[in-house]
Amino acid sequence: MSKIDRMYYLTEVDKQPRSIYCMHDLMGENDVAPHMHHKGQFLYTQGGIVHVVTPQKTYFLPARHYLWIPPGVEHSIHPGSPDVIMRNLYFPVEPGDQPFYFETGIYPVNDLLLQMVIFSNQWSGDINEADKSSYLFAMALKYILPEISMYNLPLALPYAKDKRLDKVIRFMEDNLQEPIAFPELARRFGFSERSLSRLFHKDLAMSFVQYLTIQRMMRALRFLLEEHMPVKEAAALVGYNSVPTFSTTFYKIIGIRPSDYVKMNDLSHEKLF
């Protein structure tokens, strides 16, 4: 899609306030610059991973999940590979809508929602109330989201405001394949264990272990989905010598075993073409 065509993000989505706007977009090698909408955005991707960056956090959207972006939230979009296809539905959100629609979150896509996304492939541009059948179907998709989206995937990492902590996090990011022991990490950067632990909680509202685990799972997902690595190899490259331990941690975060997740992604990828 050309740069001119991409202007729909800024010019078309909100032109008709009451419409539902639909766009299926092959990303290529292009990022989408920071922008915002008056409508809420349902974003589903296939063919790879997408990073969505807000002023507060970086969200890591893997296969078979969707990201809900509330109205008025500034965000930029960064595909992990040129083969990523984004499937977007932009919905009007009313002040009396459920709290779900006002919080950014990543949620699993079940079979029902997947089939509805597949059905939406036929649409492009504005869907208005005059097109009754399409409009009602799309609104049904919107209104089932809070009912089926019970688990907000914690694949988002806040930015460190403290420059000292930012250096710690960058070191962790560069050494995920190695054992990272908290006492050694604190000494390396001139902290006591207690002060570094407090800094994690104060600045990031997360513990060191929580932050490191999510870092590792985000990297593992990229290895599994974009580089098609075997589970054992991906586990080793994010610091797990034990595949069962990696699999259990992956399950706790993602809600499915890594081997099953890869198979599920392959099947859903085929269905959407």
Tab-separated table of N, CA, C and O in Angstrom, residues 6 44 122 128 147 171 188 194 200 203 210 213 227-228 235 252 259:
chain	number	residue	atom	x	y	z
A	6	ARG	N	-2.093	5.154	2.570
A	6	ARG	CA	-2.039	5.006	4.010
A	6	ARG	C	-2.643	6.208	4.744
A	6	ARG	O	-2.899	6.145	5.932
A	44	TYR	N	-6.544	-6.921	14.235
A	44	TYR	CA	-6.152	-8.326	14.178
A	44	TYR	C	-5.080	-8.451	13.103
A	44	TYR	O	-5.190	-7.831	12.041
A	122	GLN	N	-14.718	-9.135	3.263
A	122	GLN	CA	-15.425	-8.641	2.083
A	122	GLN	C	-15.675	-7.138	2.142
A	122	GLN	O	-16.068	-6.533	1.153
A	128	ASN	N	-22.339	1.765	6.851
A	128	ASN	CA	-23.324	2.658	7.449
A	128	ASN	C	-24.585	1.909	7.851
A	128	ASN	O	-24.834	0.789	7.394
A	147	GLU	N	-17.794	-9.842	26.195
A	147	GLU	CA	-18.299	-11.127	26.676
A	147	GLU	C	-17.298	-12.259	26.481
A	147	GLU	O	-17.236	-13.196	27.280
A	171	PHE	N	20.117	-3.759	29.204
A	171	PHE	CA	21.032	-4.885	29.418
A	171	PHE	C	20.264	-6.197	29.435
A	171	PHE	O	20.687	-7.188	28.825
A	188	ARG	N	25.989	-5.086	39.256
A	188	ARG	CA	26.540	-4.581	37.984
A	188	ARG	C	26.219	-3.093	37.798
A	188	ARG	O	27.039	-2.332	37.276
A	194	ARG	N	17.608	-4.414	47.326
A	194	ARG	CA	16.375	-3.791	47.826
A	194	ARG	C	16.033	-2.530	47.037
A	194	ARG	O	14.868	-2.311	46.674
A	200	PHE	N	11.993	-0.957	40.385
A	200	PHE	CA	11.131	-1.673	39.436
A	200	PHE	C	9.664	-1.429	39.777
A	200	PHE	O	8.853	-1.097	38.891
A	203	ASP	N	8.756	2.549	39.398
A	203	ASP	CA	8.810	3.126	38.051
A	203	ASP	C	7.958	2.358	37.054
A	203	ASP	O	7.379	2.943	36.135
A	210	GLN	N	8.594	-10.346	36.860
A	210	GLN	CA	7.492	-10.131	35.922
A	210	GLN	C	7.995	-9.499	34.628
A	210	GLN	O	7.621	-9.926	33.530
A	213	THR	N	10.190	-11.973	32.599
A	213	THR	CA	9.392	-13.058	32.014
A	213	THR	C	8.664	-12.581	30.767
A	213	THR	O	8.640	-13.274	29.732
A	227	GLU	N	10.362	-16.471	12.800
A	227	GLU	CA	11.548	-17.208	12.354
A	227	GLU	C	11.320	-18.712	12.334
A	227	GLU	O	12.215	-19.475	11.957
A	228	HIS	N	10.119	-19.136	12.759
A	228	HIS	CA	9.691	-20.540	12.684
A	228	HIS	C	10.697	-21.493	13.333
A	228	HIS	O	10.985	-22.575	12.814
A	235	ALA	N	13.284	-21.672	23.148
A	235	ALA	CA	13.400	-21.668	24.607
A	235	ALA	C	14.833	-21.355	25.032
A	235	ALA	O	15.072	-20.536	25.932
A	252	LYS	N	1.338	-20.123	31.158
A	252	LYS	CA	0.812	-19.196	32.164
A	252	LYS	C	0.574	-17.810	31.583
A	252	LYS	O	-0.370	-17.109	31.964
A	259	SER	N	3.907	-25.419	21.529
A	259	SER	CA	3.745	-26.285	20.357
A	259	SER	C	2.318	-26.195	19.815
A	259	SER	O	2.102	-26.136	18.589
